[in-house]
C-alpha cells in the first residue's frame, strides 16, 4: 500500500454489500448483473446517471466472429497485428473465443442489433479487420442500444444503485485486502456528501481518461478516476503511454476543447475516402487496407498530411453514399455534422485526430484481478493485455463484456462476505489541486504528449506537471485543516477545498504524470505511441511492457519487463497471507526511477 488518499471529509454514511461495482458502462453493468444473479448483494456506483458513461457514445459496433466464414482465429490475427507486438496472446484468445457467445447472451438480455433481410446480424468492417465482423445497432448507435439494454436489466433486477457519485479511494482491512470504497454523492437523494460502500470485492469499471487532453471523444466524466484510485491504493498500471487518437473526429476549430463529435470508423468501413483539400486520396499506397488500416497508421497519415500542407484538418468524403444511406446507416453522425453546419451528403467532412481510448490501464490477469487482493478492473480502465500498443476497432465493447463476465465468475467462486473484514487505518491525506488547474493540465498534455511526441516535448510536459504537483504540496498547508474546512477558498495559499472539481483535477494530474513518465521511457515509435525523435519500432529493446507503481512519496516508479510476456497477476491472497505473499509471479523485471 502507498499510504496515499485524497483529502476529503470522513464518510458520513455507509452501505454494506458483498460487491461494489464502480461504473455503469458495458463492463460495469455486466459484472453487476452477473454478481447479483448469483445472489451476491451488489451495489452499482456511477459518476453521473446510469446511462451517461462512455458506452453510450460508441458508434461503430462490437467486434466478434459471428459471420459466415469468419473464425476466432482470424479475429485473433487481426488483433495481434493491430497491437504491434505487445498483445498478450492468451488474453486475445480469451476475447475472441468467448466473444461470440457473450454477444449472443447480450442479445438474449434484450439488445437489438441491425439485421439483414434474411434476419442475420448485419456486419460491417472497420480499420484493421480483414472481414466484416462488426455488429451494430441503430445504424451508428450501438453503444446507446447496449446501454439501454443493460440499464433496463439493472432496473428490472432492482439493483442498489448510487448515481451522481464520484469514487474517491479504496478502503482496505488491516491485512491490506480490499474492504470497500469511499465516494462523494453530488446533489440531493438518499445519500449525499462523502460516504462509504463497505464490500470485500470492488470492481473498477470507470472508463477512460481522455479528459487529460484538451480535445477528446470522451465524455466529461472520463477523468481517470479509476486509474488514480488504483495507483493510490498500491496497484500496478501498465502500458499507459499507449493512448489511441481516433483519426476521424469532427474538426470544430483549433481552439475547440472538451468532448468532440466522433465520425465512426464504420463510415470508412462502408467506403468513405480520406482526402486532402484538393480531393486527393492519401491513404492509397500507404497500407494494404488504405483507409481501413489500423487507427494508429491512419492517425499518423492524417497528421503527416496536415503538416505537409500546413493545415489543421483533412476531409472524409462520403458524398457518394447518398442521402438515403446517410439517413438510415449513420443518422447520429449525420445529425451531429448538420448541427455544426456541415452536410456530409453534399460536402466532405473536416476531420482531425483527437484523444479517444486508453489501451493501457490497471494491470489485471485473465479474471480481472489486480495486484491488490479483492480489487478488480475491467473495461477501458483495465489493462488485460488484449490491446497491446494499439486497440483494434470495436474490440473495446467486447473486452468489457467478456472480462466482466470473467470477473463475476471469479467473485462468485470466491464468495466474499461483507462482514469478513474490518477497516484498517486510513492513510494520511494528500494535497489537492485547485479546479482551475484542469485546463492547464490539458494544454500541457496536448502540447507535449499528444499525437506527436518527442524527448523534448515530453521533458517540458514532465517539468510543467511536476511544478503543478509541487505547488499543490506547498500551498495546501496542513491536510487536517483542509479536511475540517479551516483552509481557505480555492486559490488561497492554504490550498484547494475538497470537492468534485478539485478531486478530478488531482486525479488528472496523477494519471498525466504517470503517462508522461512512461512515454519518456519508451524510446521508440510503436502502435499509438509516436516519438518523432525515435521514429522506428525497436523490437530488440522495446518489445516490452512498462509497469508503473506509485511510491508513498507520490512518485511513479517504472519497471520494464524483459520479454513481451504480459506477466501474470497472482490470484487474490487470503487475508492471513496478503501482507507477505508476492502479488506478481517472479519475473525478470528491472526497477527504474522516473526519468
Coordinates of C-alpha atoms in Angstrom, one line a residue:
X1 CA 0.0 0.0 0.0
X2 CA 1.2 3.5 -0.7
X3 CA -0.5 5.2 2.3
X4 CA -2.0 7.9 -0.1
X5 CA -5.6 9.1 -0.3
X6 CA -7.4 12.1 -1.5
X7 CA -8.1 14.9 1.0
X8 CA -11.8 14.5 1.8
X9 CA -14.1 14.6 4.8
X10 CA -14.6 11.4 6.7
X11 CA -17.5 9.2 5.5
X12 CA -20.8 10.3 7.0
X13 CA -22.9 7.3 5.9
X14 CA -22.2 3.8 4.7
X15 CA -23.7 0.9 2.8
X16 CA -22.8 -2.8 3.3
X17 CA -22.5 -5.1 0.3
X18 CA -20.8 -8.2 -1.0
X19 CA -19.6 -6.4 -4.2
X20 CA -19.4 -2.8 -5.2
X21 CA -19.1 -2.0 -9.0
X22 CA -17.9 1.4 -9.9
X23 CA -19.1 2.4 -13.4
X24 CA -22.2 1.9 -15.5
X25 CA -20.9 1.1 -18.9
X26 CA -21.0 -2.3 -20.6
X27 CA -18.3 -3.7 -18.3
X28 CA -19.7 -2.4 -15.0
X29 CA -23.3 -3.3 -15.6
X30 CA -22.5 -6.7 -17.0
X31 CA -20.4 -7.6 -13.9
X32 CA -23.1 -6.2 -11.6
X33 CA -25.9 -8.2 -13.2
X34 CA -23.9 -11.5 -13.1
X35 CA -22.9 -11.0 -9.4
X36 CA -26.5 -10.1 -8.4
X37 CA -27.9 -13.1 -10.4
X38 CA -25.7 -15.3 -8.3
X39 CA -27.1 -14.0 -5.1
X40 CA -24.4 -11.5 -4.0
X41 CA -25.5 -8.2 -2.5
X42 CA -24.3 -5.9 -5.3
X43 CA -24.2 -2.1 -5.3
X44 CA -23.5 -0.1 -8.5
X45 CA -21.9 3.3 -8.1
X46 CA -21.7 5.7 -11.2
X47 CA -20.4 9.2 -11.6
X48 CA -23.4 10.6 -13.5
X49 CA -26.6 8.8 -14.4
X50 CA -26.6 5.1 -15.2
X51 CA -26.7 5.7 -18.9
X52 CA -24.2 8.6 -19.1
X53 CA -20.9 6.6 -19.4
X54 CA -18.7 6.1 -22.4
X55 CA -20.5 3.0 -23.7
X56 CA -23.5 5.0 -25.0
X57 CA -21.2 7.1 -27.1
X58 CA -19.8 4.1 -29.0
X59 CA -21.0 4.3 -32.6
X60 CA -19.3 1.7 -34.7
X61 CA -20.2 -1.5 -33.0
X62 CA -18.9 -4.6 -31.3
X63 CA -16.5 -7.0 -33.0
X64 CA -17.0 -10.8 -32.9
X65 CA -16.6 -13.7 -35.3
X66 CA -20.3 -14.0 -36.0
X67 CA -20.3 -14.1 -39.8
X68 CA -20.1 -17.0 -42.2
X69 CA -16.5 -17.9 -42.9
X70 CA -15.1 -15.8 -40.1
X71 CA -13.3 -17.5 -37.2
X72 CA -12.0 -16.5 -33.8
X73 CA -8.5 -17.3 -35.1
X74 CA -8.9 -14.7 -37.9
X75 CA -10.1 -12.2 -35.3
X76 CA -7.1 -13.0 -33.2
X77 CA -4.7 -12.5 -36.1
X78 CA -6.1 -9.0 -36.8
X79 CA -6.0 -8.1 -33.1
X80 CA -2.3 -9.1 -32.8
X81 CA -1.3 -7.2 -35.9
X82 CA -3.1 -4.0 -34.6
X83 CA -1.4 -4.4 -31.2
X84 CA 2.1 -4.0 -32.7
X85 CA 3.7 -6.9 -30.9
X86 CA 2.6 -6.1 -27.4
X87 CA -0.7 -8.0 -27.2
X88 CA -0.9 -10.8 -24.6
X89 CA -1.9 -13.7 -26.9
X90 CA -3.7 -15.6 -24.1
X91 CA -5.8 -12.6 -23.3
X92 CA -6.7 -12.1 -27.0
X93 CA -7.5 -15.7 -27.5
X94 CA -9.9 -15.5 -24.5
X95 CA -11.5 -12.4 -26.0
X96 CA -12.1 -13.8 -29.5
X97 CA -13.2 -17.3 -28.4
X98 CA -15.6 -16.3 -25.7
X99 CA -16.7 -13.1 -27.5
X100 CA -19.3 -14.6 -29.9
X101 CA -21.3 -16.3 -27.1
X102 CA -21.0 -13.2 -24.9
X103 CA -22.6 -11.2 -27.7
X104 CA -25.4 -13.8 -28.0
X105 CA -26.0 -13.5 -24.3
X106 CA -26.3 -9.8 -24.7
X107 CA -28.8 -10.3 -27.4
X108 CA -30.7 -12.7 -25.0
X109 CA -30.7 -9.9 -22.4
X110 CA -32.6 -7.7 -24.9
X111 CA -30.1 -6.0 -27.2
X112 CA -31.4 -5.4 -30.7
X113 CA -28.7 -5.4 -33.4
X114 CA -29.3 -4.4 -37.0
X115 CA -30.2 -7.4 -39.2
X116 CA -30.2 -8.2 -42.9
X117 CA -33.3 -9.0 -44.9
X118 CA -32.7 -12.7 -44.1
X119 CA -32.7 -12.0 -40.4
X120 CA -29.0 -12.5 -39.8
X121 CA -27.0 -9.9 -37.8
X122 CA -25.8 -7.2 -40.2
X123 CA -22.0 -7.0 -40.1
X124 CA -19.6 -4.3 -41.3
X125 CA -15.9 -3.7 -41.4
X126 CA -13.7 -1.2 -39.6
X127 CA -10.0 -0.5 -39.6
X128 CA -7.6 -3.4 -39.2
X129 CA -10.3 -6.0 -39.8
X130 CA -10.0 -8.3 -42.8
X131 CA -13.6 -9.5 -42.5
X132 CA -17.0 -7.9 -41.9
X133 CA -17.4 -8.7 -38.2
X134 CA -18.7 -5.5 -36.6
X135 CA -22.3 -5.9 -35.3
X136 CA -24.1 -2.6 -35.0
X137 CA -27.4 -1.2 -33.8
X138 CA -29.5 1.7 -34.9
X139 CA -27.0 2.2 -37.7
X140 CA -24.4 4.1 -35.7
X141 CA -26.0 3.9 -32.2
X142 CA -24.6 0.6 -31.0
X143 CA -23.4 1.9 -27.6
X144 CA -26.7 3.6 -26.9
X145 CA -28.6 0.3 -27.6
X146 CA -26.2 -1.7 -25.4
X147 CA -26.5 0.9 -22.6
X148 CA -30.3 0.8 -22.9
X149 CA -30.4 -3.0 -22.6
X150 CA -28.2 -3.2 -19.6
X151 CA -29.7 -0.2 -17.7
X152 CA -33.2 -1.7 -18.2
X153 CA -31.9 -5.1 -16.9
X154 CA -30.4 -3.4 -13.8
X155 CA -33.6 -1.6 -13.1
X156 CA -35.7 -4.7 -13.6
X157 CA -33.4 -6.6 -11.2
X158 CA -33.8 -3.8 -8.7
X159 CA -30.1 -3.5 -8.1
X160 CA -29.0 -0.9 -5.5
X161 CA -27.6 2.0 -7.5
X162 CA -25.9 5.2 -6.4
X163 CA -25.9 7.8 -9.2
X164 CA -24.0 11.1 -9.4
X165 CA -21.2 9.7 -7.2
X166 CA -17.5 10.3 -7.6
X167 CA -15.4 7.4 -6.3
X168 CA -12.6 8.7 -4.1
X169 CA -10.4 5.9 -2.6
X170 CA -10.1 2.3 -1.8
X171 CA -10.8 1.1 1.8
X172 CA -8.6 -1.8 3.0
X173 CA -8.6 -4.0 6.0
X174 CA -5.7 -4.4 8.4
X175 CA -4.0 -7.0 6.1
X176 CA -4.2 -4.8 3.0
X177 CA -7.2 -6.5 1.4
X178 CA -10.0 -4.6 -0.2
X179 CA -12.8 -3.6 2.1
X180 CA -14.8 -1.1 0.0
X181 CA -14.6 2.4 -1.3
X182 CA -15.2 6.0 -0.2
X183 CA -17.3 8.2 -2.5
X184 CA -18.9 11.5 -2.8
X185 CA -22.5 11.8 -3.9
X186 CA -23.4 15.1 -5.6
X187 CA -26.8 16.6 -5.1
X188 CA -29.9 15.5 -3.2
X189 CA -31.1 12.0 -2.7
X190 CA -31.0 9.1 -0.3
X191 CA -27.3 9.7 0.2
X192 CA -25.3 13.0 0.0
X193 CA -21.8 14.1 0.6
X194 CA -18.9 11.7 1.4
X195 CA -19.8 8.1 2.4
X196 CA -18.6 4.6 2.1
X197 CA -19.7 1.3 0.5
X198 CA -18.1 -1.5 2.5
X199 CA -17.5 -4.6 0.4
X200 CA -14.7 -7.2 0.2
X201 CA -14.9 -7.1 -3.6
X202 CA -14.5 -3.9 -5.6
X203 CA -14.9 -3.8 -9.4
X204 CA -13.5 -0.7 -11.1
X205 CA -15.2 -0.1 -14.5
X206 CA -14.8 3.7 -14.5
X207 CA -13.9 4.1 -18.2
X208 CA -11.1 6.2 -19.7
X209 CA -9.0 9.2 -19.0
X210 CA -9.5 11.2 -22.3
X211 CA -10.1 14.4 -20.4
X212 CA -6.3 14.7 -19.7
X213 CA -6.2 16.2 -23.2
X214 CA -7.9 19.4 -24.5
X215 CA -9.8 17.6 -27.3
X216 CA -11.2 14.1 -26.9
X217 CA -14.1 11.9 -27.9
X218 CA -14.6 11.0 -24.2
X219 CA -17.4 12.4 -22.1
X220 CA -16.7 15.0 -19.4
X221 CA -16.7 12.2 -16.7
X222 CA -13.6 10.5 -18.1
X223 CA -11.1 12.0 -15.8
X224 CA -9.0 8.9 -15.0
X225 CA -10.6 8.4 -11.5
X226 CA -10.2 4.6 -11.5
X227 CA -6.5 4.6 -12.5
X228 CA -5.8 7.3 -10.0
X229 CA -7.6 5.4 -7.2
X230 CA -5.7 2.2 -8.1
X231 CA -2.3 3.9 -8.1
X232 CA -3.0 5.4 -4.7
X233 CA -4.1 2.0 -3.4
X234 CA -0.8 0.5 -4.5
X235 CA -2.0 -1.3 -7.7
X236 CA 0.2 -1.5 -10.7
X237 CA -0.7 0.0 -14.1
X238 CA 0.7 -0.9 -17.4
X239 CA 1.1 0.5 -21.0
X240 CA -0.3 3.9 -20.1
X241 CA 1.7 5.5 -22.8
X242 CA -0.5 3.9 -25.5
X243 CA -3.3 6.4 -25.9
X244 CA -5.2 5.9 -29.1
X245 CA -6.1 9.1 -31.0
X246 CA -9.2 8.4 -33.2
X247 CA -8.2 9.5 -36.7
X248 CA -11.6 11.0 -37.8
X249 CA -13.1 13.3 -35.2
X250 CA -15.2 16.2 -36.5
X251 CA -13.0 19.2 -36.6
X252 CA -14.6 22.2 -34.8
X253 CA -11.7 24.6 -34.8
X254 CA -8.1 24.6 -33.5
X255 CA -9.2 26.0 -30.1
X256 CA -12.1 23.6 -29.5
X257 CA -11.9 21.8 -26.2
X258 CA -13.8 19.1 -24.4
X259 CA -15.8 16.3 -25.9
X260 CA -15.7 16.3 -29.7
X261 CA -18.1 14.5 -32.1
X262 CA -16.8 11.2 -33.4
X263 CA -17.1 10.2 -37.0
X264 CA -17.1 6.4 -36.7
X265 CA -14.6 4.2 -38.4
X266 CA -17.7 2.4 -39.8
X267 CA -18.1 5.3 -42.2
X268 CA -14.8 4.3 -43.8
X269 CA -15.8 0.7 -43.5
X270 CA -18.7 1.4 -45.8
X271 CA -16.5 3.1 -48.4
X272 CA -15.8 6.7 -47.4
X273 CA -12.4 8.1 -48.5
X274 CA -9.9 10.3 -46.7
X275 CA -8.8 13.2 -48.9
X276 CA -6.9 16.5 -48.7
X277 CA -8.2 19.9 -49.7
X278 CA -7.5 19.1 -53.4
X279 CA -9.6 15.9 -53.2
X280 CA -6.5 13.5 -53.4
X281 CA -6.8 10.2 -51.5
X282 CA -3.6 10.0 -49.5
X283 CA -4.1 6.6 -47.8
X284 CA -3.9 4.6 -51.0
X285 CA -0.4 3.0 -51.2
X286 CA 0.4 3.7 -47.6
X287 CA -1.2 0.4 -46.3
X288 CA -2.8 -2.6 -47.9
X289 CA -6.1 -1.7 -46.3
X290 CA -5.9 2.0 -47.3
X291 CA -8.5 4.0 -45.2
X292 CA -9.1 0.8 -43.2
X293 CA -5.6 0.5 -41.9
X294 CA -5.3 0.3 -38.0
X295 CA -6.1 3.5 -36.3
X296 CA -2.5 4.5 -35.4
X297 CA -1.5 4.3 -39.0
X298 CA -4.4 6.4 -40.2
X299 CA -4.0 9.0 -37.5
X300 CA -0.3 9.3 -38.3
X301 CA -1.0 9.6 -42.0
X302 CA -3.6 12.4 -41.4
X303 CA -1.1 14.2 -39.1
X304 CA 1.7 14.0 -41.7
X305 CA -0.6 15.3 -44.4
X306 CA -1.7 18.2 -42.3
X307 CA 2.0 19.0 -41.6
X308 CA 2.8 18.8 -45.3
X309 CA 0.0 21.1 -46.3
X310 CA 0.2 23.4 -43.3
X311 CA -3.5 22.7 -42.5
X312 CA -5.4 21.9 -39.3
X313 CA -7.5 19.1 -40.7
X314 CA -8.2 16.7 -43.6
X315 CA -11.5 15.6 -45.1
X316 CA -13.6 12.4 -45.1
X317 CA -15.6 12.2 -48.3
X318 CA -18.7 10.1 -48.3
X319 CA -20.9 12.1 -50.6
X320 CA -21.3 9.0 -52.8
X321 CA -23.3 7.4 -50.1
X322 CA -26.3 9.5 -51.0
X323 CA -29.0 10.9 -48.6
X324 CA -30.8 7.6 -48.0
X325 CA -27.7 5.7 -46.9
X326 CA -26.6 8.5 -44.6
X327 CA -30.1 8.8 -43.0
X328 CA -30.5 5.0 -42.5
X329 CA -27.0 3.8 -41.7
X330 CA -25.4 6.8 -39.9
X331 CA -28.3 9.0 -38.6
X332 CA -26.4 10.0 -35.4
X333 CA -23.3 11.2 -37.3
X334 CA -25.4 12.9 -39.9
X335 CA -27.3 14.9 -37.2
X336 CA -24.0 15.8 -35.4
X337 CA -22.5 17.1 -38.6
X338 CA -25.5 19.1 -39.6
X339 CA -25.7 20.6 -36.1
X340 CA -22.3 22.1 -36.7
X341 CA -23.2 23.4 -40.2
X342 CA -21.8 20.5 -42.3
X343 CA -23.9 18.3 -44.6
X344 CA -22.0 15.1 -45.4
X345 CA -24.5 14.3 -48.2
X346 CA -23.2 17.3 -50.2
X347 CA -19.8 18.1 -48.8
X348 CA -16.7 16.4 -47.3
X349 CA -16.4 16.3 -43.5
X350 CA -13.5 18.1 -41.9
X351 CA -11.7 15.7 -39.6
X352 CA -8.6 15.6 -37.4
X353 CA -7.3 13.1 -34.7
X354 CA -8.4 13.5 -31.1
X355 CA -7.7 11.5 -27.9
X356 CA -10.0 8.5 -27.9
X357 CA -9.1 5.4 -26.0
X358 CA -6.5 4.3 -23.4
X359 CA -5.1 1.0 -24.4
X360 CA -3.3 0.7 -21.0
X361 CA -4.6 0.9 -17.5
X362 CA -4.8 -1.0 -14.3
X363 CA -2.9 -4.3 -14.7
X364 CA -5.1 -7.4 -14.4
X365 CA -5.0 -11.1 -15.1
X366 CA -7.5 -13.0 -17.2
X367 CA -10.0 -12.9 -14.4
X368 CA -9.8 -9.2 -13.9
X369 CA -7.8 -9.4 -10.7
X370 CA -5.4 -6.6 -9.9
X371 CA -2.3 -6.6 -7.7
X372 CA -4.4 -5.6 -4.7
X373 CA -6.4 -8.5 -3.3
X374 CA -10.1 -8.1 -3.8
X375 CA -9.7 -5.3 -6.3
X376 CA -10.8 -6.0 -9.9
X377 CA -10.8 -3.9 -13.0
X378 CA -12.5 -4.2 -16.4
X379 CA -13.3 -2.1 -19.5
X380 CA -11.2 0.8 -20.5
X381 CA -9.8 1.4 -17.0
X382 CA -8.1 -2.0 -17.1
X383 CA -5.1 -3.3 -19.0
X384 CA -5.8 -7.0 -19.7
X385 CA -3.1 -7.3 -22.4
X386 CA -5.7 -7.5 -25.2
X387 CA -4.9 -4.2 -26.9
X388 CA -1.2 -4.1 -26.8
X389 CA 0.2 -0.9 -28.3
X390 CA -3.0 -0.1 -30.2
X391 CA -6.6 -1.2 -29.8
X392 CA -8.3 -2.9 -32.8
X393 CA -11.5 -1.1 -33.7
X394 CA -14.6 -2.3 -31.9
X395 CA -12.7 -4.6 -29.6
X396 CA -13.4 -2.4 -26.6
X397 CA -17.1 -3.2 -26.1
X398 CA -16.3 -6.9 -26.5
X399 CA -13.5 -6.7 -24.0
X400 CA -15.7 -5.1 -21.4
X401 CA -18.4 -7.7 -22.0
X402 CA -16.1 -10.8 -21.9
X403 CA -13.9 -9.8 -18.9
X404 CA -16.8 -8.5 -16.9
X405 CA -18.3 -12.0 -17.1
X406 CA -15.0 -13.5 -16.0
X407 CA -14.7 -11.1 -13.0
X408 CA -18.2 -12.0 -11.9
X409 CA -17.4 -15.7 -12.2
X410 CA -14.3 -15.3 -10.0
X411 CA -16.1 -13.3 -7.4
X412 CA -19.0 -15.8 -7.2
X413 CA -16.5 -18.6 -6.9
X414 CA -14.7 -16.8 -4.1
X415 CA -17.9 -15.8 -2.4
X416 CA -16.6 -12.9 -0.3
X417 CA -18.7 -11.9 2.7
X418 CA -19.3 -8.3 3.6
X419 CA -18.6 -9.0 7.3
X420 CA -15.3 -10.8 6.8
X421 CA -13.0 -7.8 7.3
X422 CA -12.7 -4.7 9.4
X423 CA -11.2 -1.4 8.1
X424 CA -7.5 -0.8 8.5
X425 CA -6.2 2.7 9.5
X426 CA -6.8 5.5 7.0
X427 CA -3.6 6.8 5.3
X428 CA -2.8 10.5 5.5
X429 CA -4.5 12.7 3.0
X430 CA -2.5 14.3 0.1
X431 CA -2.7 17.8 -1.4
X432 CA -5.5 18.8 -3.8
X433 CA -5.2 20.9 -6.9
X434 CA -7.4 24.0 -7.4
X435 CA -10.1 23.2 -10.0
X436 CA -8.9 25.9 -12.5
X437 CA -5.6 23.9 -12.9
X438 CA -7.6 21.3 -15.0
X439 CA -7.3 23.4 -18.2
X440 CA -3.6 23.9 -17.6
X441 CA -3.0 20.1 -17.4
X442 CA -5.0 19.5 -20.6
X443 CA -3.0 22.1 -22.5
X444 CA 0.3 20.7 -21.2
X445 CA -0.7 17.2 -22.2
X446 CA -1.9 18.2 -25.7
X447 CA 1.3 20.1 -26.5
X448 CA 3.7 17.6 -25.0
X449 CA 2.1 14.1 -25.1
X450 CA -0.4 14.3 -27.9
X451 CA -0.4 12.5 -31.3
X452 CA 3.2 13.6 -31.9
X453 CA 5.7 13.3 -29.0
X454 CA 9.5 13.8 -28.6
X455 CA 12.1 13.7 -25.9
X456 CA 12.0 17.5 -25.8
X457 CA 8.2 17.9 -25.7
X458 CA 7.8 15.1 -23.1
X459 CA 10.6 16.7 -20.9
X460 CA 8.8 20.0 -21.0
X461 CA 5.5 18.4 -20.1
X462 CA 7.1 16.4 -17.2
X463 CA 8.7 19.6 -15.8
X464 CA 5.4 21.6 -16.0
X465 CA 3.4 18.8 -14.5
X466 CA 5.9 18.3 -11.7
X467 CA 5.7 22.0 -11.0
X468 CA 2.0 21.8 -10.5
X469 CA 2.4 18.7 -8.3
X470 CA 5.0 20.6 -6.1
X471 CA 3.0 23.8 -5.9
X472 CA 0.0 21.9 -4.7
X473 CA 2.1 20.3 -1.9
X474 CA 3.5 23.7 -0.9
X475 CA 0.1 25.5 -1.0
X476 CA -2.0 23.1 0.9
X477 CA -1.0 23.9 4.4
X478 CA -2.0 21.2 6.8
X479 CA -4.2 18.4 5.3
X480 CA -6.1 18.3 8.6
X481 CA -7.1 22.0 8.1
X482 CA -8.4 21.3 4.6
X483 CA -10.4 18.2 5.8
X484 CA -12.0 20.1 8.6
X485 CA -12.8 23.1 6.4
X486 CA -10.4 25.5 8.1
X487 CA -8.4 26.0 4.9
X488 CA -9.0 28.9 2.6
X489 CA -11.1 29.0 -0.6
X490 CA -9.7 27.6 -3.8
X491 CA -6.7 29.8 -4.9
X492 CA -5.9 30.7 -1.3
X493 CA -2.3 29.9 -0.4
X494 CA -3.7 27.4 2.1
X495 CA -4.9 25.1 -0.7
X496 CA -7.9 23.9 -2.5
X497 CA -11.1 23.0 -0.8
X498 CA -12.2 19.3 -1.2
X499 CA -14.9 19.0 -3.9
X500 CA -15.6 17.2 -7.1
X501 CA -13.7 19.7 -9.3
X502 CA -10.6 19.6 -7.1
X503 CA -10.6 15.8 -6.8
X504 CA -11.0 15.5 -10.6
X505 CA -8.1 17.9 -11.3
X506 CA -5.9 16.0 -8.8
X507 CA -6.7 12.7 -10.5
X508 CA -6.0 14.2 -13.9
X509 CA -2.6 15.4 -12.7
X510 CA -1.6 12.0 -11.3
X511 CA -2.5 10.0 -14.4
X512 CA -0.9 12.6 -16.6
X513 CA 2.4 12.4 -14.6
X514 CA 2.4 8.6 -14.9
X515 CA 1.5 8.7 -18.6
X516 CA 4.3 11.2 -19.4
X517 CA 6.8 9.2 -17.3
X518 CA 6.1 6.1 -19.4
X519 CA 6.1 7.9 -22.7
X520 CA 9.5 9.4 -21.9
X521 CA 10.9 6.0 -21.0
X522 CA 9.6 4.3 -24.2
X523 CA 12.3 5.4 -26.7
X524 CA 10.7 4.2 -29.9
X525 CA 7.6 4.5 -32.0
X526 CA 5.1 1.7 -31.6
X527 CA 1.4 1.5 -32.2
X528 CA -0.3 4.7 -31.0
X529 CA 2.9 5.9 -29.2
X530 CA 4.6 8.1 -31.8
X531 CA 8.0 9.6 -30.9
X532 CA 9.2 12.0 -33.6
X533 CA 12.8 11.7 -32.3
X534 CA 12.6 7.8 -32.3
X535 CA 10.6 7.1 -35.5
X536 CA 11.3 3.4 -35.8
X537 CA 9.9 0.4 -33.9
X538 CA 12.7 -1.2 -31.8
X539 CA 11.7 -4.8 -31.0
X540 CA 15.1 -5.8 -29.6
X541 CA 14.9 -3.3 -26.8
X542 CA 11.3 -2.2 -26.6
X543 CA 9.0 -5.2 -27.3
X544 CA 8.4 -4.9 -23.6
X545 CA 5.8 -3.7 -21.2
X546 CA 6.3 -0.7 -18.8
X547 CA 4.7 -1.4 -15.4
X548 CA 4.3 1.6 -13.1
X549 CA 3.5 1.9 -9.4
X550 CA 3.3 4.9 -7.1
X551 CA 5.7 5.3 -4.1
X552 CA 4.5 6.7 -0.8
X553 CA 6.1 10.0 -1.8
X554 CA 3.7 10.1 -4.8
X555 CA 6.4 9.5 -7.4
X556 CA 5.9 7.0 -10.3
X557 CA 8.4 4.2 -10.4
X558 CA 8.7 2.2 -13.7
X559 CA 9.9 -1.3 -14.4
X560 CA 10.3 -2.8 -17.8
X561 CA 9.7 -6.5 -18.4
X562 CA 12.5 -8.4 -20.0
X563 CA 10.2 -10.0 -22.6
X564 CA 6.9 -9.2 -24.3
X565 CA 5.1 -11.5 -22.0
X566 CA 2.4 -9.6 -20.1
X567 CA 3.3 -11.2 -16.8
X568 CA 0.5 -13.0 -14.8
X569 CA -1.1 -11.4 -11.8
X570 CA -1.4 -13.7 -8.8
X571 CA -4.9 -14.7 -7.6
X572 CA -6.2 -12.6 -4.7
X573 CA -4.5 -13.7 -1.5
X574 CA -6.3 -14.8 1.6
X575 CA -6.3 -12.1 4.3
X576 CA -3.9 -14.0 6.5
X577 CA -1.2 -14.0 3.9
X578 CA -1.9 -11.0 1.8
X579 CA 0.6 -8.8 3.6
X580 CA 3.6 -11.1 2.9
X581 CA 2.8 -13.1 -0.2
X582 CA 4.1 -11.7 -3.6
X583 CA 1.2 -10.5 -5.8
X584 CA 3.1 -11.0 -9.0
X585 CA 4.8 -14.1 -10.2
X586 CA 8.6 -13.7 -10.1
X587 CA 9.6 -12.3 -13.5
X588 CA 12.7 -10.7 -14.9
X589 CA 12.0 -7.1 -14.4
X590 CA 14.1 -4.1 -13.9
X591 CA 13.2 -1.3 -11.4
X592 CA 14.0 2.1 -12.9
X593 CA 13.5 5.6 -11.5
X594 CA 11.4 8.1 -13.2
X595 CA 13.5 9.9 -15.9

